[in-house]
């Protein structure tokens, strides 16, 4: 099994986010689940990779060449794919993965997360998407997504596209229990005139 993790590059965030990342990384390594990530050495990305490597787990970084050139690539990660563009990087991050896990992050993480949610809505991506809501960091995002449905910008079925969990120990069960999703999602991707 292989999961993709989107997470923060910032090193200045509260320690609680590093702790949650460490717990998740330890669980993934213990379960022999390969981690694919953005390849960064700083912030939650850096801590994720350090922990997976320390625990003897498998990890792959995917990063555009220009980031490698400015030395953003994690030095302890041996398995790397370097891409020409950011969009190629994002495609490789979600293609062939068994699940997406979003940890707290800034616009980079949000962009990556929204891309896979949008592709899932169109049936182009069908795997589980789990959002780790450490200390309710993503509470406003959860409210916003639910508001999209309440105000009929999306269908109630779309609420099944993602799962918010509070604790790292809930991530793997959430992946396992995620409702099936298929390419048929395209049939109810938009709300038409009734
Ligand atoms: P953010 O959640 O805004 O910190 O963004 C995380 C994403 O930003 C990563 O996947 C990268 O696209 C990019 N990024 C920003 N800073 C770095 C860094 N120091 N190393 C690697 N990627 C970075």
Coordinates of N, CA, C and O and ligand atoms in Angstrom, one line a residue:
X1 N 0.8 -1.2 0.0 CA 0.0 0.0 0.0 C 0.9 1.3 0.0 O 2.0 1.3 0.6
X2 N 0.3 2.3 -0.7 CA 1.1 3.5 -0.8 C 0.2 4.7 -0.6 O -0.9 4.7 -1.2
X3 N 0.6 5.6 0.3 CA -0.3 6.8 0.5 C 0.5 8.1 0.1 O 1.7 8.1 0.3
X4 N -0.2 9.1 -0.3 CA 0.4 10.4 -0.6 C 0.0 11.4 0.5 O -1.1 11.4 0.9
X5 N 1.0 12.1 1.0 CA 0.8 13.0 2.1 C 1.1 14.4 1.6 O 2.2 14.7 1.1
X6 N 0.1 15.3 1.7 CA 0.3 16.8 1.5 C 0.4 17.4 2.8 O -0.4 17.2 3.7
X7 N 1.5 18.3 3.0 CA 1.6 18.9 4.3 C 2.5 20.2 4.2 O 3.1 20.4 3.2
X8 N 2.6 20.9 5.3 CA 3.2 22.2 5.4 C 4.7 22.2 5.1 O 5.4 21.3 5.6
X9 N 5.2 23.2 4.5 CA 6.6 23.4 4.4 C 7.1 24.3 5.6 O 8.3 24.4 5.8
X10 N 6.2 25.0 6.3 CA 6.7 25.9 7.3 C 7.3 25.2 8.5 O 6.7 24.2 9.0
X11 N 8.4 25.8 9.0 CA 9.0 25.2 10.2 C 8.6 26.0 11.5 O 9.1 25.7 12.6
X12 N 7.8 27.0 11.3 CA 7.5 27.9 12.5 C 6.2 27.6 13.1 O 5.7 28.4 14.0
X13 N 5.5 26.5 12.7 CA 4.2 26.2 13.3 C 4.3 25.6 14.6 O 5.4 25.1 15.0
X14 N 3.2 25.5 15.3 CA 3.2 24.9 16.7 C 3.6 23.5 16.7 O 3.4 22.7 15.8
X15 N 4.2 23.1 17.8 CA 4.8 21.8 18.0 C 3.7 20.7 17.9 O 4.0 19.6 17.5
X16 N 2.4 21.0 18.2 CA 1.4 20.0 18.2 C 1.2 19.4 16.7 O 0.9 18.2 16.6
X17 N 1.5 20.2 15.7 CA 1.4 19.7 14.3 C 2.6 18.8 14.0 O 2.4 17.8 13.3
X18 N 3.7 19.0 14.6 CA 4.9 18.1 14.4 C 4.6 16.8 15.1 O 4.9 15.7 14.6
X19 N 4.0 16.9 16.3 CA 3.7 15.7 17.0 C 2.8 14.8 16.3 O 3.0 13.6 16.2
X20 N 1.7 15.4 15.8 CA 0.7 14.6 15.0 C 1.3 14.0 13.8 O 1.0 12.8 13.4
X21 N 2.2 14.7 13.1 CA 2.8 14.2 11.9 C 3.7 13.0 12.3 O 3.7 12.0 11.6
X22 N 4.4 13.1 13.4 CA 5.3 12.0 13.9 C 4.5 10.8 14.2 O 4.9 9.7 13.8
X23 N 3.3 11.0 14.9 CA 2.5 9.8 15.2 C 2.0 9.1 13.9 O 2.0 7.9 13.8
X24 N 1.6 9.9 12.9 CA 1.1 9.3 11.7 C 2.3 8.6 11.0 O 2.1 7.5 10.5
X25 N 3.4 9.3 10.9 CA 4.6 8.7 10.2 C 5.0 7.3 10.8 O 5.3 6.4 10.1
X26 N 4.9 7.3 12.2 CA 5.3 6.1 12.9 C 4.3 5.0 12.6 O 4.7 3.8 12.3
X27 N 3.0 5.3 12.6 CA 2.0 4.3 12.2 C 2.1 3.8 10.8 O 2.0 2.6 10.6
X28 N 2.4 4.7 9.9 CA 2.6 4.2 8.5 C 3.8 3.3 8.3 O 3.7 2.2 7.7
X29 N 4.9 3.7 9.0 CA 6.1 2.8 8.9 C 5.8 1.5 9.5 O 6.2 0.4 9.0
X30 N 5.1 1.5 10.7 CA 4.9 0.2 11.4 C 4.0 -0.7 10.5 O 4.1 -1.9 10.6
X31 N 3.1 -0.1 9.7 CA 2.2 -0.9 8.9 C 2.8 -1.1 7.5 O 2.0 -1.6 6.6
X32 N 4.0 -0.8 7.3 CA 4.7 -1.0 6.0 C 4.0 -0.3 4.8 O 3.9 -0.9 3.7
X33 N 3.5 0.9 5.1 CA 2.8 1.6 4.1 C 3.8 2.7 3.5 O 4.4 3.5 4.3
X34 N 4.0 2.6 2.2 CA 5.0 3.5 1.6 C 4.4 4.9 1.6 O 3.2 5.1 1.3
X35 N 5.2 5.9 1.8 CA 4.8 7.3 1.9 C 5.3 8.1 0.6 O 6.5 8.0 0.3
X36 N 4.5 8.8 -0.1 CA 4.9 9.6 -1.2 C 4.6 11.1 -0.7 O 3.5 11.3 -0.2
X37 N 5.5 12.0 -0.9 CA 5.3 13.3 -0.5 C 6.1 14.3 -1.4 O 6.8 13.9 -2.3
X38 N 6.0 15.6 -1.1 CA 6.6 16.7 -1.9 C 8.1 16.8 -1.8 O 8.7 17.5 -2.6
X39 N 8.7 16.0 -1.0 CA 10.2 15.9 -0.9 C 10.9 17.0 -0.2 O 12.1 17.0 -0.1
X40 N 10.2 17.9 0.5 CA 10.8 19.0 1.2 C 11.5 18.6 2.5 O 11.2 17.6 3.1
X41 N 12.5 19.4 2.9 CA 13.3 19.1 4.1 C 12.8 19.9 5.3 O 13.3 19.6 6.4
X42 N 12.0 20.9 5.0 CA 11.6 21.8 6.1 C 10.2 21.4 6.6 O 9.4 20.7 5.9
X43 N 9.8 22.0 7.8 CA 8.4 21.9 8.3 C 7.9 20.5 8.5 O 8.7 19.6 8.8
X44 N 6.6 20.3 8.2 CA 6.0 19.0 8.4 C 6.5 18.0 7.4 O 6.7 16.8 7.7
X45 N 6.8 18.5 6.2 CA 7.4 17.6 5.2 C 8.7 17.0 5.7 O 9.0 15.8 5.6
X46 N 9.6 17.9 6.3 CA 10.9 17.4 6.8 C 10.7 16.5 7.9 O 11.4 15.4 8.0
X47 N 9.8 16.8 8.8 CA 9.6 15.9 10.0 C 9.0 14.6 9.6 O 9.3 13.5 10.2
X48 N 8.1 14.6 8.7 CA 7.5 13.4 8.2 C 8.5 12.5 7.6 O 8.6 11.3 8.0
X49 N 9.4 13.0 6.8 CA 10.5 12.2 6.2 C 11.5 11.7 7.2 O 11.8 10.5 7.2
X50 N 11.9 12.6 8.1 CA 12.8 12.1 9.2 C 12.3 11.0 10.0 O 12.9 10.0 10.2
X51 N 11.0 11.1 10.3 CA 10.4 10.0 11.1 C 10.3 8.7 10.4 O 10.6 7.6 10.9
X52 N 9.8 8.8 9.1 CA 9.6 7.6 8.3 C 11.0 6.9 8.2 O 11.1 5.7 8.4
X53 N 12.0 7.7 7.9 CA 13.4 7.1 7.7 C 13.9 6.5 9.0 O 14.4 5.3 9.0
X54 N 13.7 7.2 10.1 CA 14.2 6.7 11.4 C 13.5 5.4 11.8 O 14.0 4.5 12.4
X55 N 12.2 5.3 11.4 CA 11.4 4.1 11.7 C 11.6 3.0 10.7 O 10.9 1.9 10.8
X56 N 12.5 3.2 9.7 CA 12.7 2.1 8.7 C 11.7 2.0 7.7 O 11.6 0.9 7.0
X57 N 10.8 3.0 7.5 CA 9.8 2.9 6.5 C 10.2 3.4 5.1 O 11.4 3.7 4.9
X58 N 9.3 3.2 4.2 CA 9.7 3.6 2.8 C 9.1 4.9 2.4 O 7.9 5.2 2.7
X59 N 9.9 5.8 1.8 CA 9.4 7.1 1.4 C 10.0 7.6 0.1 O 11.1 7.3 -0.2
X60 N 9.1 8.2 -0.7 CA 9.5 8.7 -2.0 C 9.2 10.2 -2.1 O 8.0 10.6 -1.7
X61 N 10.1 11.0 -2.5 CA 9.8 12.5 -2.7 C 9.6 12.8 -4.2 O 10.3 12.2 -5.0
X62 N 8.7 13.7 -4.5 CA 8.5 14.1 -5.9 C 8.5 15.6 -5.9 O 7.8 16.3 -5.2
X63 N 9.5 16.2 -6.7 CA 9.8 17.6 -6.6 C 10.3 18.1 -7.9 O 11.0 17.4 -8.7
X64 N 9.9 19.3 -8.3 CA 10.5 19.9 -9.5 C 12.0 20.2 -9.4 O 12.5 20.4 -8.3
X65 N 12.7 20.1 -10.6 CA 14.1 20.3 -10.6 C 14.5 21.6 -9.9 O 15.5 21.7 -9.2
X66 N 13.7 22.7 -10.2 CA 14.1 24.0 -9.6 C 14.2 24.0 -8.1 O 15.0 24.7 -7.5
X67 N 13.4 23.2 -7.4 CA 13.4 23.1 -6.0 C 14.7 22.4 -5.5 O 15.3 22.7 -4.5
X68 N 15.0 21.4 -6.3 CA 16.3 20.6 -6.0 C 17.5 21.6 -6.1 O 18.3 21.6 -5.2
X69 N 17.4 22.4 -7.1 CA 18.6 23.3 -7.4 C 18.7 24.3 -6.2 O 19.9 24.7 -5.9
X70 N 17.6 24.7 -5.6 CA 17.8 25.6 -4.4 C 17.9 24.9 -3.1 O 17.6 25.4 -2.0
X71 N 18.2 23.6 -3.2 CA 18.4 22.7 -2.1 C 17.3 22.5 -1.1 O 17.5 22.6 0.1
X72 N 16.1 22.4 -1.7 CA 14.9 22.1 -0.8 C 14.7 20.6 -0.6 O 13.9 20.2 0.2
X73 N 15.4 19.8 -1.4 CA 15.2 18.3 -1.4 C 15.7 17.7 -0.1 O 16.8 18.1 0.4
X74 N 14.9 16.8 0.5 CA 15.3 16.2 1.8 C 16.5 15.3 1.6 O 16.5 14.4 0.9
X75 N 17.6 15.6 2.4 CA 18.8 14.9 2.2 C 18.8 13.4 2.6 O 19.6 12.6 2.1
X76 N 17.8 13.0 3.5 CA 17.8 11.6 3.9 C 16.8 10.8 3.1 O 16.7 9.6 3.3
X77 N 16.2 11.4 2.1 CA 15.3 10.6 1.2 C 16.0 10.2 0.0 O 16.6 11.0 -0.7
X78 N 16.1 8.9 -0.2 CA 17.0 8.3 -1.2 C 16.2 8.1 -2.5 O 16.8 8.1 -3.6
X79 N 14.9 8.0 -2.4 CA 14.0 7.7 -3.6 C 13.3 9.0 -4.0 O 12.5 9.5 -3.3
X80 N 13.8 9.6 -5.1 CA 13.2 10.9 -5.6 C 12.8 10.8 -7.0 O 13.5 10.1 -7.8
X81 N 11.8 11.5 -7.4 CA 11.5 11.7 -8.8 C 11.5 13.3 -8.9 O 10.9 14.0 -8.2
X82 N 12.3 13.7 -9.9 CA 12.4 15.2 -10.2 C 11.6 15.5 -11.5 O 11.8 14.8 -12.5
X83 N 10.7 16.4 -11.4 CA 9.9 16.7 -12.6 C 10.3 18.1 -13.2 O 11.0 18.9 -12.5
X84 N 9.8 18.3 -14.4 CA 10.1 19.6 -15.0 C 9.2 20.7 -14.5 O 9.6 21.9 -14.4
X85 N 8.0 20.4 -14.1 CA 7.0 21.4 -13.7 C 6.3 21.1 -12.4 O 6.3 19.9 -12.0
X86 N 5.7 22.1 -11.8 CA 4.9 21.8 -10.6 C 3.7 21.0 -10.9 O 3.2 20.2 -10.1
X87 N 3.1 21.2 -12.1 CA 1.9 20.5 -12.4 C 2.2 19.0 -12.6 O 1.4 18.1 -12.2
X88 N 3.3 18.7 -13.2 CA 3.8 17.3 -13.4 C 4.0 16.7 -12.0 O 3.6 15.6 -11.8
X89 N 4.6 17.5 -11.1 CA 4.8 17.0 -9.7 C 3.4 16.6 -9.1 O 3.3 15.5 -8.5
X90 N 2.5 17.5 -9.2 CA 1.2 17.3 -8.6 C 0.5 16.0 -9.2 O -0.1 15.2 -8.5
X91 N 0.6 15.8 -10.5 CA 0.0 14.6 -11.1 C 0.7 13.4 -10.6 O 0.0 12.4 -10.2
X92 N 2.0 13.4 -10.5 CA 2.7 12.2 -10.0 C 2.4 11.9 -8.5 O 2.4 10.8 -8.1
X93 N 2.1 13.0 -7.8 CA 1.8 12.8 -6.4 C 0.5 12.0 -6.2 O 0.4 11.2 -5.3
X94 N -0.5 12.3 -7.0 CA -1.8 11.6 -6.8 C -2.0 10.3 -7.7 O -2.8 9.4 -7.3
X95 N -1.3 10.3 -8.8 CA -1.5 9.1 -9.7 C -0.9 7.9 -9.1 O 0.1 7.9 -8.5
X96 N -1.7 6.8 -9.2 CA -1.3 5.5 -8.7 C -1.2 5.4 -7.1 O -0.7 4.4 -6.6
X97 N -1.7 6.4 -6.4 CA -1.6 6.2 -4.9 C -2.9 5.5 -4.5 O -3.9 5.5 -5.2
X98 N -2.8 4.9 -3.3 CA -4.0 4.3 -2.7 C -4.9 5.2 -1.9 O -6.0 4.9 -1.6
X99 N -4.3 6.3 -1.4 CA -5.1 7.3 -0.6 C -4.3 8.6 -0.5 O -3.1 8.6 -0.6
X100 N -5.0 9.6 -0.3 CA -4.4 10.9 0.0 C -4.7 11.3 1.4 O -5.8 11.1 1.9
X101 N -3.6 11.8 2.1 CA -3.8 12.3 3.5 C -3.3 13.7 3.4 O -2.2 14.0 3.1
X102 N -4.2 14.7 3.9 CA -3.8 16.1 4.0 C -3.6 16.4 5.5 O -4.5 16.2 6.3
X103 N -2.4 16.8 5.8 CA -2.1 17.3 7.1 C -2.2 18.8 7.1 O -2.3 19.4 6.0
X104 N -2.1 19.5 8.2 CA -2.2 21.0 8.1 C -1.1 21.6 7.2 O 0.0 21.1 7.1
X105 N -1.5 22.7 6.6 CA -0.6 23.3 5.6 C -1.1 24.6 5.2 O -2.2 25.1 5.6
X106 N -0.3 25.3 4.3 CA -0.7 26.6 3.7 C -1.3 26.4 2.3 O -1.9 25.4 2.0
X107 N -1.1 27.4 1.5 CA -1.7 27.4 0.2 C -1.3 26.2 -0.7 O -2.0 25.7 -1.5
X108 N 0.0 25.8 -0.5 CA 0.5 24.7 -1.3 C -0.3 23.4 -1.0 O -0.7 22.7 -1.9
X109 N -0.5 23.1 0.3 CA -1.2 22.0 0.7 C -2.7 22.1 0.3 O -3.3 21.1 -0.2
X110 N -3.3 23.3 0.5 CA -4.7 23.5 0.1 C -4.9 23.3 -1.4 O -5.9 22.7 -1.8
X111 N -4.0 23.8 -2.2 CA -4.1 23.6 -3.6 C -4.1 22.2 -4.0 O -4.9 21.7 -4.8
X112 N -3.1 21.4 -3.5 CA -3.0 20.0 -3.8 C -4.3 19.3 -3.3 O -4.8 18.4 -4.1
X113 N -4.8 19.6 -2.2 CA -6.0 19.0 -1.6 C -7.2 19.3 -2.5 O -8.0 18.4 -2.9
X114 N -7.3 20.5 -2.9 CA -8.5 20.9 -3.7 C -8.4 20.3 -5.1 O -9.5 20.0 -5.7
X115 N -7.2 20.2 -5.6 CA -7.1 19.5 -6.9 C -7.7 18.1 -6.9 O -8.4 17.7 -7.7
X116 N -7.3 17.3 -5.9 CA -7.7 15.9 -5.9 C -9.2 15.8 -5.5 O -9.9 15.0 -6.0
X117 N -9.7 16.8 -4.7 CA -11.2 16.8 -4.4 C -11.9 17.1 -5.7 O -12.9 16.4 -6.0
X118 N -11.4 18.0 -6.5 CA -12.1 18.4 -7.7 C -12.1 17.3 -8.7 O -13.0 17.0 -9.4
X119 N -10.9 16.6 -8.8 CA -10.8 15.4 -9.7 C -11.7 14.3 -9.3 O -12.3 13.6 -10.1
X120 N -11.8 14.1 -8.0 CA -12.7 13.1 -7.5 C -14.2 13.4 -7.8 O -14.9 12.5 -8.2
X121 N -14.5 14.6 -7.7 CA -15.9 15.0 -8.1 C -16.2 14.7 -9.5 O -17.3 14.4 -9.9
X122 N -15.2 14.7 -10.4 CA -15.3 14.4 -11.8 C -15.1 13.0 -12.1 O -15.1 12.6 -13.3
X123 N -14.8 12.2 -11.1 CA -14.6 10.7 -11.3 C -13.2 10.4 -11.9 O -12.9 9.3 -12.3
X124 N -12.3 11.4 -11.9 CA -11.0 11.2 -12.5 C -10.0 10.7 -11.4 O -8.9 10.2 -11.7
X125 N -10.4 10.8 -10.2 CA -9.6 10.3 -9.1 C -10.6 9.6 -8.1 O -11.7 10.2 -7.8
X126 N -10.4 8.4 -7.7 CA -11.4 7.7 -7.0 C -11.0 7.1 -5.6 O -11.7 6.5 -4.9
X127 N -9.8 7.5 -5.2 CA -9.2 6.9 -4.0 C -9.7 7.8 -2.7 O -10.1 8.9 -2.9
X128 N -9.6 7.2 -1.5 CA -9.9 7.9 -0.3 C -9.1 9.2 -0.1 O -7.9 9.2 -0.5
X129 N -9.7 10.2 0.4 CA -9.0 11.5 0.8 C -9.3 11.7 2.3 O -10.5 11.9 2.7
X130 N -8.3 11.7 3.1 CA -8.5 11.9 4.6 C -7.8 13.2 5.0 O -6.6 13.4 4.6
X131 N -8.5 14.0 5.7 CA -7.9 15.3 6.2 C -7.7 15.2 7.7 O -8.7 15.0 8.4
X132 N -6.5 15.4 8.1 CA -6.2 15.3 9.5 C -6.4 16.7 10.2 O -5.6 17.6 9.9
X133 N -7.4 16.8 11.0 CA -7.9 18.1 11.5 C -7.3 18.3 12.9 O -8.0 18.5 13.9
X134 N -6.0 18.3 13.0 CA -5.3 18.5 14.3 C -5.7 19.8 15.0 O -5.6 20.9 14.4
X135 N -6.3 19.7 16.2 CA -6.7 20.8 17.0 C -7.6 21.7 16.2 O -7.6 23.0 16.3
X136 N -8.5 21.1 15.4 CA -9.5 21.8 14.6 C -8.9 22.9 13.6 O -9.6 23.8 13.2
X137 N -7.6 22.7 13.2 CA -7.0 23.6 12.2 C -7.9 23.7 11.0 O -8.1 24.8 10.4
X138 N -8.5 22.6 10.6 CA -9.3 22.6 9.3 C -10.8 22.8 9.6 O -11.6 22.6 8.7
X139 N -11.2 23.2 10.8 CA -12.6 23.4 11.1 C -13.3 24.3 10.1 O -14.3 24.0 9.6
X140 N -12.7 25.5 9.8 CA -13.3 26.4 8.9 C -13.4 25.9 7.5 O -14.3 26.1 6.7
X141 N -12.4 25.0 7.1 CA -12.5 24.4 5.8 C -13.6 23.4 5.7 O -14.4 23.3 4.7
X142 N -13.8 22.6 6.8 CA -14.9 21.6 6.9 C -16.2 22.4 6.7 O -17.1 22.0 6.0
X143 N -16.3 23.5 7.5 CA -17.6 24.3 7.4 C -17.8 24.8 6.0 O -18.9 24.8 5.5
X144 N -16.7 25.2 5.4 CA -16.9 25.8 4.0 C -17.3 24.7 3.0 O -18.3 25.0 2.2
X145 N -16.7 23.5 3.1 CA -17.1 22.4 2.2 C -18.6 22.0 2.5 O -19.4 21.8 1.5
X146 N -19.0 22.0 3.7 CA -20.4 21.6 4.0 C -21.4 22.8 3.5 O -22.5 22.5 3.1
X147 N -20.9 24.0 3.6 CA -21.7 25.1 3.1 C -21.9 25.0 1.6 O -23.0 25.3 1.1
X148 N -20.9 24.5 0.9 CA -21.0 24.3 -0.6 C -22.2 23.4 -0.8 O -22.9 23.6 -1.8
X149 N -22.4 22.4 0.0 CA -23.5 21.4 -0.2 C -24.8 22.1 0.3 O -25.8 22.1 -0.4
X150 N -24.8 22.7 1.5 CA -26.0 23.3 2.0 C -26.6 24.3 1.0 O -27.8 24.5 0.9
X151 N -25.7 25.1 0.4 CA -26.2 26.1 -0.5 C -26.3 25.6 -2.0 O -26.3 26.4 -2.9
X152 N -26.2 24.3 -2.1 CA -26.4 23.7 -3.4 C -25.4 24.0 -4.5 O -25.7 24.0 -5.7
X153 N -24.2 24.3 -4.1 CA -23.1 24.4 -5.0 C -22.5 23.0 -5.4 O -21.9 22.8 -6.4
X154 N -22.8 22.1 -4.5 CA -22.5 20.7 -4.7 C -23.6 19.8 -4.2 O -24.5 20.2 -3.5
X155 N -23.5 18.5 -4.6 CA -24.5 17.5 -4.2 C -24.2 16.9 -2.9 O -23.0 16.8 -2.5
X156 N -25.2 16.5 -2.1 CA -25.0 15.8 -0.8 C -24.0 14.6 -1.0 O -23.2 14.3 -0.1
X157 N -24.1 13.9 -2.2 CA -23.1 12.8 -2.4 C -21.7 13.2 -2.2 O -20.8 12.4 -1.9
X158 N -21.4 14.5 -2.5 CA -20.0 15.0 -2.5 C -19.4 15.0 -1.1 O -18.2 15.0 -1.0
X159 N -20.3 14.9 -0.1 CA -19.7 14.9 1.3 C -19.0 13.6 1.5 O -18.2 13.5 2.5
X160 N -19.2 12.5 0.6 CA -18.5 11.3 0.8 C -17.1 11.3 0.2 O -16.4 10.3 0.2
X161 N -16.8 12.4 -0.4 CA -15.5 12.5 -1.1 C -14.3 12.5 -0.2 O -13.2 12.2 -0.5
X162 N -14.5 13.1 1.0 CA -13.5 13.3 2.0 C -13.9 12.8 3.4 O -15.1 12.7 3.6
X163 N -12.9 12.7 4.3 CA -13.2 12.4 5.6 C -12.3 13.2 6.5 O -11.1 13.2 6.3
X164 N -12.9 13.9 7.5 CA -12.0 14.7 8.5 C -11.9 13.8 9.7 O -12.8 13.2 10.2
X165 N -10.6 13.7 10.2 CA -10.4 13.0 11.4 C -9.6 13.9 12.4 O -8.8 14.7 11.9
X166 N -9.8 13.7 13.7 CA -9.1 14.5 14.7 C -7.7 14.0 15.0 O -6.8 14.8 15.4
X167 N -7.5 12.7 15.0 CA -6.3 12.1 15.5 C -5.6 11.2 14.5 O -6.3 10.5 13.7
X168 N -4.2 11.2 14.5 CA -3.5 10.4 13.5 C -3.9 8.9 13.6 O -3.9 8.2 12.5
X169 N -4.3 8.4 14.8 CA -4.7 7.0 14.9 C -6.0 6.7 14.1 O -6.3 5.5 13.8
X170 N -6.8 7.7 13.7 CA -8.0 7.5 13.0 C -7.8 7.5 11.5 O -8.8 7.3 10.7
X171 N -6.6 7.8 11.0 CA -6.4 8.0 9.6 C -6.5 6.7 8.8 O -7.3 6.6 7.8
X172 N -5.9 5.6 9.3 CA -6.0 4.4 8.5 C -7.4 3.8 8.6 O -7.9 3.4 7.5
X173 N -8.1 3.8 9.7 CA -9.5 3.3 9.7 C -10.4 4.2 8.8 O -11.2 3.6 8.1
X174 N -10.1 5.5 8.7 CA -10.9 6.3 7.8 C -10.7 5.9 6.4 O -11.6 5.9 5.6
X175 N -9.4 5.6 6.0 CA -9.1 5.2 4.6 C -9.9 3.9 4.3 O -10.5 3.7 3.3
X176 N -9.8 2.9 5.3 CA -10.5 1.6 5.1 C -12.0 1.8 5.0 O -12.7 1.1 4.2
X177 N -12.6 2.7 5.7 CA -14.1 2.8 5.8 C -14.6 3.8 4.8 O -15.9 4.1 4.8
X178 N -13.8 4.4 4.0 CA -14.3 5.4 3.0 C -15.3 4.8 2.0 O -15.0 3.7 1.5
X179 N -16.4 5.4 1.8 CA -17.3 4.9 0.8 C -16.7 4.8 -0.6 O -15.8 5.6 -0.9
X180 N -17.1 3.7 -1.3 CA -16.5 3.5 -2.7 C -16.8 4.7 -3.6 O -17.9 5.4 -3.4
X181 N -16.0 5.0 -4.5 CA -16.2 6.1 -5.4 C -15.8 5.6 -6.8 O -14.9 4.8 -6.9
X182 N -16.6 6.0 -7.8 CA -16.3 5.5 -9.2 C -16.3 6.6 -10.2 O -16.8 7.8 -9.9
X183 N -15.9 6.3 -11.4 CA -16.0 7.3 -12.5 C -17.4 7.8 -12.8 O -17.6 8.8 -13.4
X184 N -18.4 7.0 -12.3 CA -19.8 7.5 -12.5 C -20.1 8.8 -11.8 O -21.1 9.4 -12.0
X185 N -19.2 9.2 -10.9 CA -19.3 10.5 -10.2 C -19.6 11.6 -11.2 O -20.2 12.6 -10.8
X186 N -19.1 11.5 -12.4 CA -19.3 12.5 -13.4 C -20.8 12.8 -13.6 O -21.2 13.9 -14.0
X187 N -21.6 11.7 -13.4 CA -23.1 11.9 -13.7 C -23.7 12.8 -12.7 O -24.8 13.4 -13.0
X188 N -23.2 13.0 -11.5 CA -23.8 13.9 -10.6 C -22.8 15.0 -10.1 O -22.9 15.6 -9.0
X189 N -21.8 15.3 -10.9 CA -20.8 16.3 -10.6 C -21.4 17.7 -10.5 O -20.9 18.5 -9.6
X190 N -22.4 18.0 -11.3 CA -23.0 19.3 -11.2 C -24.5 19.2 -10.9 O -25.1 18.2 -11.1
X191 N -25.0 20.3 -10.4 CA -26.4 20.4 -10.1 C -27.1 21.1 -11.2 O -26.8 22.3 -11.4
X192 N -28.0 20.4 -11.9 CA -28.6 21.0 -13.1 C -30.0 21.6 -12.7 O -30.5 21.3 -11.7
X193 N -30.5 22.3 -13.6 CA -31.9 22.9 -13.5 C -32.9 21.8 -13.3 O -32.8 20.8 -14.0
X194 N -33.7 21.9 -12.2 CA -34.7 20.8 -12.0 C -36.0 21.1 -12.6 O -36.3 22.3 -12.9
Ligands
LIG1 P1 2.5 24.9 2.1 O1 1.4 24.0 2.6 O2 2.0 26.2 1.6 O3 3.6 25.0 3.0 O4 3.0 24.2 0.8 C1 3.5 22.9 0.7 C2 3.9 22.8 -0.7 O5 4.6 24.1 -1.0 C3 4.8 21.8 -1.2 O6 4.2 20.7 -1.7 C4 5.6 22.5 -2.3 O7 4.8 22.6 -3.4 C5 5.8 23.9 -1.8 N1 6.9 24.2 -1.0 C6 7.0 25.4 -0.3 N2 8.2 25.5 0.4 C7 8.8 24.3 0.2 C8 10.1 23.8 0.6 N3 10.9 24.5 1.4 N4 10.5 22.6 0.2 C9 9.6 21.9 -0.6 N5 8.5 22.3 -1.0 C10 8.0 23.5 -0.7

